[in-house]
Amino acid sequence: MNSLIAEHLIEAIKDIVSPPCPLHEPLFIGNESKYVHECISSGWVSTVGSFVDRFEEMLCEFTGSDFAVATVNGTSALHVALLLAGVSEDCEVFMPSLSFVATANAVAYCGAIPHFIDIERTNLGLDPSVLSAHLEQNFVRTGSHWINKATGRRAGAIVPVHAFGHPCDIEAICEVGKTFGIPIVEDAAESLGSYYKDRHTGTFGESGILSFNGNKVVTCGAGGAILTQDEELQKRAKHLTTTAKQPHPWEYFHDQIGFNYRMPNLNAALGCAQLESLPEFLERKRTLFQKYKATLTKLEDIQLVEEPEHCRSNYWLQTIILKSEEASNSRDSVLHQLNQQGILARPAWIPLNQLPMYSSCPSTTLDVTNAIVPRLINLPSGPKLMQEEYA
Ligand SMILES: *Cc1c(COP(=O)(O)O)cnc(C)c1O
């Protein structure tokens, strides 16, 4: 039974792509070399230069965000966005149990405590109705804050995540934030090119963050950005990520403890070229999804995760769910067999609450998380896999 699922899966995948296929390989088919060379020739390779400004402008244009602040990576973007949302040591920060570790780490860097909320079956993101009921039941209003009755800490922020690029129910989550007066910082690290009702993910909260790590939809080598619609917040973000140095022709005056988080020009040069290719990458990834869908629907034991209703997903990572309990027990053996064939599939992240440093953090009951996460497998998803079709 076990090996049969894997066998069918391998056969179906090999119909579409030829191993070896990595999970998500970067692709450089545009002006990457040209811009990086230009950057080196200009001498401006570090944290000042025209490519950084251009990269920010291109991000605003693509996402429809009013402002973007480029950073060294997505984690640093999230760290600063949380600080600017007022997250501090007396806080708990709500996030889905299913995310990359950086979401919780950034909260810990602020001295705050992650508070894990169960996810929705459909989009694998934070469940707004679970969060709302949890706040009603276990938090009490004191002045302008909601305080956890058990821990005495205040609700500092909500960090929704668009898991694997699929938009979560961000509109309903923003409603919860509004009702309880809790700021939203969207972790859109994986969802560049994903939309909720025609609006780009990462532009709903008081801020949102993107990542340009090597395995994301487009890459700067390493990089991140804070998106915001608030000019004051943009200014503070830029100040805080550039060591809080006050502008002056020669004087080094820093007015608070800042961070050396500004994206270098060299990375931005790569990023500008990648953003030019983004529409094609998104098209290729959608084609790959359609091909997976056409073949995998024939397999009874497997369900392919599709973009949620009213949403457009970038299909960052193609995800399958092993449907039956029996199948779920065989996840590791399925993974093993796929990898042996050069199909470098991966499990979903281990839920954050199961990692040693976060195992004693508060959470809701995590029934959906516990039922579904052990049954998830991410399939090879990079735009390079659709090379021939677009050559
Ligand atoms: C990749 C990622 C980050 C962190 O981005 P880096 O650029 O790797 O620091 C944060 N959150 C999520 C959900 C991610 O997938």
CSV table of C-alpha atoms and ligand atoms in Angstrom, one decimal:
chain,number,residue,atom,x,y,z
A,1,MET,CA,0.0,0.0,0.0
A,2,ASN,CA,2.7,2.5,1.1
A,3,SER,CA,5.0,1.9,-1.8
A,4,LEU,CA,2.1,2.0,-4.2
A,5,ILE,CA,1.3,5.6,-3.3
A,6,ALA,CA,4.9,6.5,-3.9
A,7,GLU,CA,5.1,4.5,-7.1
A,8,HIS,CA,2.1,6.2,-8.6
A,9,LEU,CA,3.3,9.6,-7.4
A,10,ILE,CA,6.8,9.1,-8.9
A,11,GLU,CA,5.2,8.0,-12.2
A,12,ALA,CA,2.9,11.0,-12.3
A,13,ILE,CA,5.7,13.5,-11.4
A,14,LYS,CA,8.1,12.0,-14.0
A,15,ASP,CA,5.5,12.6,-16.6
A,16,ILE,CA,5.8,16.3,-15.9
A,17,VAL,CA,9.4,17.0,-14.9
A,18,SER,CA,12.7,15.1,-15.3
A,19,PRO,CA,14.8,14.4,-12.2
A,20,PRO,CA,16.9,15.6,-10.6
A,21,CYS,CA,14.5,18.3,-9.5
A,22,PRO,CA,15.3,20.4,-6.5
A,23,LEU,CA,12.5,21.8,-4.3
A,24,HIS,CA,12.9,25.4,-5.6
A,25,GLU,CA,15.9,26.4,-7.6
A,26,PRO,CA,16.5,30.0,-8.6
A,27,LEU,CA,16.5,30.9,-12.3
A,28,PHE,CA,18.6,33.6,-14.0
A,29,ILE,CA,17.4,34.3,-17.5
A,30,GLY,CA,17.3,38.1,-17.7
A,31,ASN,CA,19.6,41.0,-16.8
A,32,GLU,CA,21.1,39.5,-13.7
A,33,SER,CA,24.8,39.5,-14.9
A,34,LYS,CA,24.4,42.9,-16.6
A,35,TYR,CA,23.1,44.6,-13.5
A,36,VAL,CA,25.5,43.0,-11.0
A,37,HIS,CA,28.3,43.9,-13.4
A,38,GLU,CA,27.0,47.5,-13.6
A,39,CYS,CA,26.8,47.6,-9.8
A,40,ILE,CA,30.4,46.5,-9.4
A,41,SER,CA,31.7,48.9,-12.0
A,42,SER,CA,29.9,51.8,-10.2
A,43,GLY,CA,31.8,51.0,-7.0
A,44,TRP,CA,28.6,51.2,-5.0
A,45,VAL,CA,28.2,47.7,-3.8
A,46,SER,CA,27.3,48.3,-0.2
A,47,THR,CA,24.2,49.8,1.6
A,48,VAL,CA,24.0,52.9,-0.6
A,49,GLY,CA,23.3,52.9,-4.3
A,50,SER,CA,20.8,53.4,-7.1
A,51,PHE,CA,19.8,49.7,-7.4
A,52,VAL,CA,18.4,49.7,-3.8
A,53,ASP,CA,16.1,52.7,-4.7
A,54,ARG,CA,15.1,51.1,-8.0
A,55,PHE,CA,14.4,47.8,-6.3
A,56,GLU,CA,12.1,49.5,-3.8
A,57,GLU,CA,10.3,51.4,-6.6
A,58,MET,CA,9.8,48.2,-8.5
A,59,LEU,CA,8.4,46.5,-5.5
A,60,CYS,CA,5.9,49.3,-5.0
A,61,GLU,CA,4.9,49.2,-8.6
A,62,PHE,CA,4.4,45.4,-8.6
A,63,THR,CA,2.6,45.1,-5.3
A,64,GLY,CA,0.7,48.4,-5.4
A,65,SER,CA,2.2,49.2,-2.0
A,66,ASP,CA,2.8,52.9,-1.3
A,67,PHE,CA,6.2,52.3,0.4
A,68,ALA,CA,8.8,49.6,0.5
A,69,VAL,CA,12.0,49.5,2.6
A,70,ALA,CA,14.6,46.9,1.4
A,71,THR,CA,16.5,44.9,4.1
A,72,VAL,CA,19.2,42.3,4.3
A,73,ASN,CA,16.7,39.4,4.7
A,74,GLY,CA,13.1,38.7,5.5
A,75,THR,CA,13.8,37.9,9.1
A,76,SER,CA,15.3,41.4,9.8
A,77,ALA,CA,12.4,43.0,8.0
A,78,LEU,CA,10.0,41.2,10.3
A,79,HIS,CA,12.1,42.1,13.4
A,80,VAL,CA,11.9,45.8,12.6
A,81,ALA,CA,8.2,45.7,11.5
A,82,LEU,CA,7.3,44.1,14.8
A,83,LEU,CA,9.3,46.7,16.8
A,84,LEU,CA,7.5,49.5,14.9
A,85,ALA,CA,4.2,47.9,15.6
A,86,GLY,CA,5.1,48.3,19.3
A,87,VAL,CA,6.0,44.7,20.1
A,88,SER,CA,8.1,44.6,23.3
A,89,GLU,CA,8.9,42.4,26.2
A,90,ASP,CA,5.5,42.4,27.8
A,91,CYS,CA,3.8,41.1,24.7
A,92,GLU,CA,2.5,38.0,23.2
A,93,VAL,CA,2.3,37.8,19.4
A,94,PHE,CA,-0.3,35.7,17.6
A,95,MET,CA,0.9,33.6,14.6
A,96,PRO,CA,-0.1,30.4,12.9
A,97,SER,CA,1.4,27.2,14.3
A,98,LEU,CA,2.6,26.4,10.8
A,99,SER,CA,5.3,28.6,9.6
A,100,PHE,CA,9.0,28.9,8.9
A,101,VAL,CA,11.0,29.3,12.2
A,102,ALA,CA,11.8,32.9,11.3
A,103,THR,CA,8.3,34.1,12.1
A,104,ALA,CA,8.7,33.0,15.8
A,105,ASN,CA,12.4,34.0,15.9
A,106,ALA,CA,11.7,37.6,15.0
A,107,VAL,CA,9.1,37.8,17.8
A,108,ALA,CA,11.7,36.4,20.2
A,109,TYR,CA,14.3,39.0,19.1
A,110,CYS,CA,11.9,41.6,20.4
A,111,GLY,CA,11.9,39.9,23.7
A,112,ALA,CA,8.2,38.9,23.2
A,113,ILE,CA,6.5,35.5,23.3
A,114,PRO,CA,4.9,33.7,20.3
A,115,HIS,CA,1.3,32.6,20.8
A,116,PHE,CA,0.3,29.9,18.4
A,117,ILE,CA,-3.1,29.8,16.7
A,118,ASP,CA,-4.6,26.8,14.9
A,119,ILE,CA,-4.7,26.9,11.1
A,120,GLU,CA,-7.5,26.5,8.5
A,121,ARG,CA,-7.7,23.3,6.5
A,122,THR,CA,-8.4,25.2,3.2
A,123,ASN,CA,-5.5,27.7,3.1
A,124,LEU,CA,-3.2,26.4,5.8
A,125,GLY,CA,-3.1,29.9,7.4
A,126,LEU,CA,-4.1,31.3,10.8
A,127,ASP,CA,-7.8,30.7,11.5
A,128,PRO,CA,-9.5,34.1,12.3
A,129,SER,CA,-12.5,32.5,14.0
A,130,VAL,CA,-10.2,30.5,16.3
A,131,LEU,CA,-8.3,33.7,17.2
A,132,SER,CA,-11.4,35.7,17.8
A,133,ALA,CA,-12.9,33.1,20.1
A,134,HIS,CA,-9.6,32.7,21.9
A,135,LEU,CA,-9.3,36.4,22.6
A,136,GLU,CA,-12.9,36.6,23.8
A,137,GLN,CA,-12.4,33.7,26.2
A,138,ASN,CA,-8.9,34.1,27.5
A,139,PHE,CA,-8.1,37.8,27.3
A,140,VAL,CA,-9.5,40.7,29.2
A,141,ARG,CA,-9.5,44.4,28.2
A,142,THR,CA,-7.5,46.7,30.4
A,143,GLY,CA,-7.3,50.3,29.2
A,144,SER,CA,-6.4,50.1,25.5
A,145,HIS,CA,-4.8,46.6,25.8
A,146,TRP,CA,-6.1,43.0,25.8
A,147,ILE,CA,-4.3,41.1,28.5
A,148,ASN,CA,-3.9,37.3,28.6
A,149,LYS,CA,-5.7,36.2,31.9
A,150,ALA,CA,-3.2,33.4,32.4
A,151,THR,CA,0.1,35.1,31.8
A,152,GLY,CA,-0.6,38.8,32.4
A,153,ARG,CA,1.0,39.7,29.1
A,154,ARG,CA,-0.7,42.0,26.5
A,155,ALA,CA,-1.7,41.0,23.0
A,156,GLY,CA,1.0,42.8,21.0
A,157,ALA,CA,0.4,42.0,17.3
A,158,ILE,CA,-1.0,39.4,14.9
A,159,VAL,CA,1.4,37.9,12.3
A,160,PRO,CA,-0.6,36.1,9.6
A,161,VAL,CA,1.4,34.0,7.2
A,162,HIS,CA,0.5,33.2,3.6
A,163,ALA,CA,1.8,29.6,3.8
A,164,PHE,CA,3.5,28.3,0.7
A,165,GLY,CA,2.2,31.4,-1.1
A,166,HIS,CA,-1.5,30.7,-0.6
A,167,PRO,CA,-3.3,33.8,0.8
A,168,CYS,CA,-4.8,33.2,4.2
A,169,ASP,CA,-8.1,34.8,5.1
A,170,ILE,CA,-6.4,38.2,5.6
A,171,GLU,CA,-9.6,40.2,5.4
A,172,ALA,CA,-11.2,38.4,8.3
A,173,ILE,CA,-7.9,38.5,10.3
A,174,CYS,CA,-7.8,42.3,9.8
A,175,GLU,CA,-11.3,42.5,11.2
A,176,VAL,CA,-10.2,40.6,14.3
A,177,GLY,CA,-7.3,43.0,14.6
A,178,LYS,CA,-9.6,46.0,14.3
A,179,THR,CA,-12.2,44.7,16.8
A,180,PHE,CA,-9.5,44.1,19.4
A,181,GLY,CA,-7.2,47.0,18.5
A,182,ILE,CA,-4.2,44.7,17.7
A,183,PRO,CA,-1.9,45.7,14.9
A,184,ILE,CA,-1.3,43.3,11.9
A,185,VAL,CA,2.1,42.6,10.6
A,186,GLU,CA,1.8,40.3,7.6
A,187,ASP,CA,4.4,37.7,7.0
A,188,ALA,CA,4.2,37.7,3.2
A,189,ALA,CA,7.7,36.2,2.8
A,190,GLU,CA,6.5,33.5,0.6
A,191,SER,CA,3.7,35.2,-1.3
A,192,LEU,CA,5.2,37.8,-3.7
A,193,GLY,CA,2.7,37.6,-6.6
A,194,SER,CA,-0.2,36.3,-4.5
A,195,TYR,CA,-3.4,38.3,-4.2
A,196,TYR,CA,-6.4,38.3,-2.0
A,197,LYS,CA,-9.4,39.7,-4.0
A,198,ASP,CA,-7.1,41.6,-6.4
A,199,ARG,CA,-5.1,43.2,-3.6
A,200,HIS,CA,-1.5,42.0,-3.1
A,201,THR,CA,-0.6,40.1,0.0
A,202,GLY,CA,1.5,42.1,2.5
A,203,THR,CA,-0.4,45.3,1.9
A,204,PHE,CA,-3.3,44.7,4.3
A,205,GLY,CA,-1.6,45.1,7.7
A,206,GLU,CA,0.0,48.2,9.1
A,207,SER,CA,3.0,46.6,7.6
A,208,GLY,CA,4.0,43.4,5.7
A,209,ILE,CA,7.3,41.7,4.9
A,210,LEU,CA,8.8,39.9,1.9
A,211,SER,CA,11.8,37.6,1.6
A,212,PHE,CA,14.2,37.3,-1.4
A,213,ASN,CA,16.1,34.3,-0.1
A,214,GLY,CA,17.5,31.9,-2.6
A,215,ASN,CA,14.5,29.5,-2.5
A,216,LYS,CA,11.8,32.2,-2.7
A,217,VAL,CA,9.9,33.2,-5.9
A,218,VAL,CA,12.6,35.7,-6.8
A,219,THR,CA,15.9,36.1,-5.1
A,220,CYS,CA,18.5,38.8,-4.2
A,221,GLY,CA,20.9,36.1,-3.0
A,222,ALA,CA,19.6,37.2,0.4
A,223,GLY,CA,17.1,40.1,1.0
A,224,GLY,CA,13.9,41.2,2.4
A,225,ALA,CA,11.5,44.2,2.4
A,226,ILE,CA,9.0,45.9,4.6
A,227,LEU,CA,5.8,47.1,2.8
A,228,THR,CA,3.6,49.8,4.3
A,229,GLN,CA,1.0,52.3,3.3
A,230,ASP,CA,2.1,54.7,6.1
A,231,GLU,CA,4.7,57.2,5.2
A,232,GLU,CA,5.7,57.8,8.9
A,233,LEU,CA,6.2,54.1,9.4
A,234,GLN,CA,8.3,53.9,6.2
A,235,LYS,CA,10.6,56.7,7.5
A,236,ARG,CA,11.0,55.0,10.9
A,237,ALA,CA,11.7,51.7,9.2
A,238,LYS,CA,14.4,53.2,7.0
A,239,HIS,CA,15.9,55.0,9.9
A,240,LEU,CA,16.0,51.9,12.2
A,241,THR,CA,17.4,49.7,9.4
A,242,THR,CA,20.3,52.1,8.7
A,243,THR,CA,21.8,52.2,12.2
A,244,ALA,CA,19.5,55.1,13.2
A,245,LYS,CA,22.0,57.6,11.7
A,246,GLN,CA,20.7,61.1,11.3
A,247,PRO,CA,21.3,62.4,7.8
A,248,HIS,CA,24.4,64.7,7.8
A,249,PRO,CA,27.2,65.3,5.3
A,250,TRP,CA,29.9,64.1,7.6
A,251,GLU,CA,28.7,63.7,11.2
A,252,TYR,CA,28.0,60.2,12.7
A,253,PHE,CA,25.1,60.9,15.0
A,254,HIS,CA,22.8,57.9,15.9
A,255,ASP,CA,19.8,58.8,17.9
A,256,GLN,CA,18.8,55.3,19.1
A,257,ILE,CA,20.0,51.7,19.0
A,258,GLY,CA,19.5,51.0,15.3
A,259,PHE,CA,20.3,48.0,13.1
A,260,ASN,CA,22.6,47.4,10.2
A,261,TYR,CA,19.8,45.8,8.2
A,262,ARG,CA,19.9,47.8,4.9
A,263,MET,CA,20.0,45.7,1.7
A,264,PRO,CA,23.3,46.1,-0.1
A,265,ASN,CA,23.3,47.5,-3.6
A,266,LEU,CA,24.8,44.3,-5.0
A,267,ASN,CA,21.9,42.3,-3.8
A,268,ALA,CA,19.4,44.9,-5.1
A,269,ALA,CA,21.1,44.7,-8.6
A,270,LEU,CA,20.3,41.0,-8.7
A,271,GLY,CA,16.8,41.7,-7.3
A,272,CYS,CA,16.0,44.3,-10.0
A,273,ALA,CA,16.7,41.8,-12.7
A,274,GLN,CA,14.7,39.1,-10.9
A,275,LEU,CA,11.7,41.3,-10.6
A,276,GLU,CA,11.7,41.9,-14.3
A,277,SER,CA,11.3,38.1,-14.7
A,278,LEU,CA,8.7,37.8,-12.0
A,279,PRO,CA,5.6,37.8,-14.3
A,280,GLU,CA,7.2,35.0,-16.4
A,281,PHE,CA,8.1,33.0,-13.2
A,282,LEU,CA,4.5,33.3,-12.0
A,283,GLU,CA,3.2,32.1,-15.3
A,284,ARG,CA,5.6,29.1,-15.3
A,285,LYS,CA,4.6,28.2,-11.8
A,286,ARG,CA,0.9,28.3,-12.6
A,287,THR,CA,1.6,26.0,-15.6
A,288,LEU,CA,3.4,23.6,-13.4
A,289,PHE,CA,0.4,23.6,-11.0
A,290,GLN,CA,-2.0,22.9,-13.8
A,291,LYS,CA,0.2,20.0,-15.0
A,292,TYR,CA,0.5,18.6,-11.4
A,293,LYS,CA,-3.3,18.9,-11.1
A,294,ALA,CA,-4.1,17.1,-14.3
A,295,THR,CA,-2.0,14.1,-13.4
A,296,LEU,CA,-2.4,14.0,-9.6
A,297,THR,CA,-6.2,14.1,-9.7
A,298,LYS,CA,-6.0,10.6,-11.0
A,299,LEU,CA,-4.5,9.5,-7.7
A,300,GLU,CA,-7.1,8.7,-5.1
A,301,ASP,CA,-4.9,9.1,-2.0
A,302,ILE,CA,-3.6,12.5,-2.9
A,303,GLN,CA,-5.1,16.0,-2.8
A,304,LEU,CA,-3.2,19.0,-4.4
A,305,VAL,CA,-3.6,22.3,-2.5
A,306,GLU,CA,-5.2,24.9,-4.7
A,307,GLU,CA,-5.5,28.6,-4.4
A,308,PRO,CA,-8.3,29.6,-2.0
A,309,GLU,CA,-11.5,31.2,-3.3
A,310,HIS,CA,-11.3,34.8,-4.4
A,311,CYS,CA,-7.5,34.5,-4.3
A,312,ARG,CA,-4.6,34.2,-6.8
A,313,SER,CA,-1.7,32.2,-5.5
A,314,ASN,CA,1.9,32.5,-6.7
A,315,TYR,CA,2.2,28.7,-6.1
A,316,TRP,CA,5.5,29.2,-4.4
A,317,LEU,CA,5.6,25.6,-3.2
A,318,GLN,CA,3.3,23.0,-4.7
A,319,THR,CA,1.7,21.1,-1.8
A,320,ILE,CA,0.0,17.7,-1.6
A,321,ILE,CA,-2.0,16.3,1.2
A,322,LEU,CA,-2.0,12.5,1.8
A,323,LYS,CA,-5.7,12.0,2.3
A,324,SER,CA,-6.2,8.8,4.2
A,325,GLU,CA,-4.9,8.0,7.7
A,326,GLU,CA,-3.1,5.1,6.3
A,327,ALA,CA,-1.4,7.3,3.7
A,328,SER,CA,-0.4,9.7,6.3
A,329,ASN,CA,1.5,7.0,8.2
A,330,SER,CA,3.5,6.5,5.1
A,331,ARG,CA,4.6,10.1,4.6
A,332,ASP,CA,8.3,9.5,5.5
A,333,SER,CA,8.5,6.4,3.3
A,334,VAL,CA,6.9,8.3,0.4
A,335,LEU,CA,9.4,11.1,0.9
A,336,HIS,CA,12.2,8.6,1.0
A,337,GLN,CA,11.2,7.0,-2.2
A,338,LEU,CA,10.7,10.3,-4.0
A,339,ASN,CA,14.1,11.6,-2.9
A,340,GLN,CA,15.7,8.4,-4.0
A,341,GLN,CA,14.4,9.1,-7.5
A,342,GLY,CA,15.9,12.6,-7.5
A,343,ILE,CA,12.5,14.2,-6.8
A,344,LEU,CA,13.6,16.4,-3.9
A,345,ALA,CA,10.2,16.6,-2.2
A,346,ARG,CA,10.2,17.9,1.4
A,347,PRO,CA,7.8,17.7,4.4
A,348,ALA,CA,6.1,20.8,5.6
A,349,TRP,CA,7.8,22.5,8.6
A,350,ILE,CA,7.5,20.9,12.0
A,351,PRO,CA,4.8,23.1,13.7
A,352,LEU,CA,6.5,25.9,15.7
A,353,ASN,CA,5.1,24.8,19.0
A,354,GLN,CA,6.9,21.5,18.6
A,355,LEU,CA,10.4,23.1,18.4
A,356,PRO,CA,12.3,23.0,21.7
A,357,MET,CA,12.6,26.7,22.2
A,358,TYR,CA,8.9,27.4,21.6
A,359,SER,CA,7.4,24.3,23.2
A,360,SER,CA,6.2,26.1,26.3
A,361,CYS,CA,4.7,29.0,24.5
A,362,PRO,CA,0.9,29.6,24.8
A,363,SER,CA,-1.4,28.3,22.1
A,364,THR,CA,-5.0,27.4,21.2
A,365,THR,CA,-5.9,23.8,20.7
A,366,LEU,CA,-4.1,22.8,17.5
A,367,ASP,CA,-6.4,20.1,16.2
A,368,VAL,CA,-6.2,21.0,12.5
A,369,THR,CA,-2.5,21.5,12.7
A,370,ASN,CA,-2.0,18.1,14.3
A,371,ALA,CA,-4.3,16.4,11.9
A,372,ILE,CA,-3.0,18.0,8.7
A,373,VAL,CA,0.6,19.0,8.9
A,374,PRO,CA,2.0,15.4,9.2
A,375,ARG,CA,0.2,14.7,5.9
A,376,LEU,CA,1.7,17.5,3.9
A,377,ILE,CA,4.4,17.1,1.2
A,378,ASN,CA,6.0,19.9,-0.9
A,379,LEU,CA,6.8,18.9,-4.4
A,380,PRO,CA,9.5,20.4,-6.7
A,381,SER,CA,8.1,23.9,-7.6
A,382,GLY,CA,10.8,26.1,-9.1
A,383,PRO,CA,10.2,28.1,-12.4
A,384,LYS,CA,13.2,26.3,-13.9
A,385,LEU,CA,11.2,23.0,-14.1
A,386,MET,CA,9.1,24.5,-16.9
A,387,GLN,CA,12.2,25.4,-19.0
A,388,GLU,CA,11.3,23.7,-22.3
A,389,GLU,CA,7.8,25.1,-22.5
A,390,TYR,CA,9.0,28.7,-22.3
A,391,ALA,CA,12.3,28.4,-24.1
B,1,LIG,C1,11.6,32.7,4.2
B,1,LIG,C2,10.7,33.1,5.3
B,1,LIG,C3,11.0,34.1,6.2
B,1,LIG,C4,12.4,34.7,6.4
B,1,LIG,O1,13.0,35.2,5.3
B,1,LIG,P1,14.6,35.2,5.2
B,1,LIG,O2,14.8,36.1,4.0
B,1,LIG,O3,15.0,33.8,5.0
B,1,LIG,O4,15.2,35.7,6.5
B,1,LIG,C5,10.1,34.5,7.2
B,1,LIG,N1,8.9,33.9,7.2
B,1,LIG,C6,8.5,33.0,6.3
B,1,LIG,C7,7.1,32.4,6.4
B,1,LIG,C8,9.4,32.5,5.4
B,1,LIG,O5,9.1,31.5,4.5
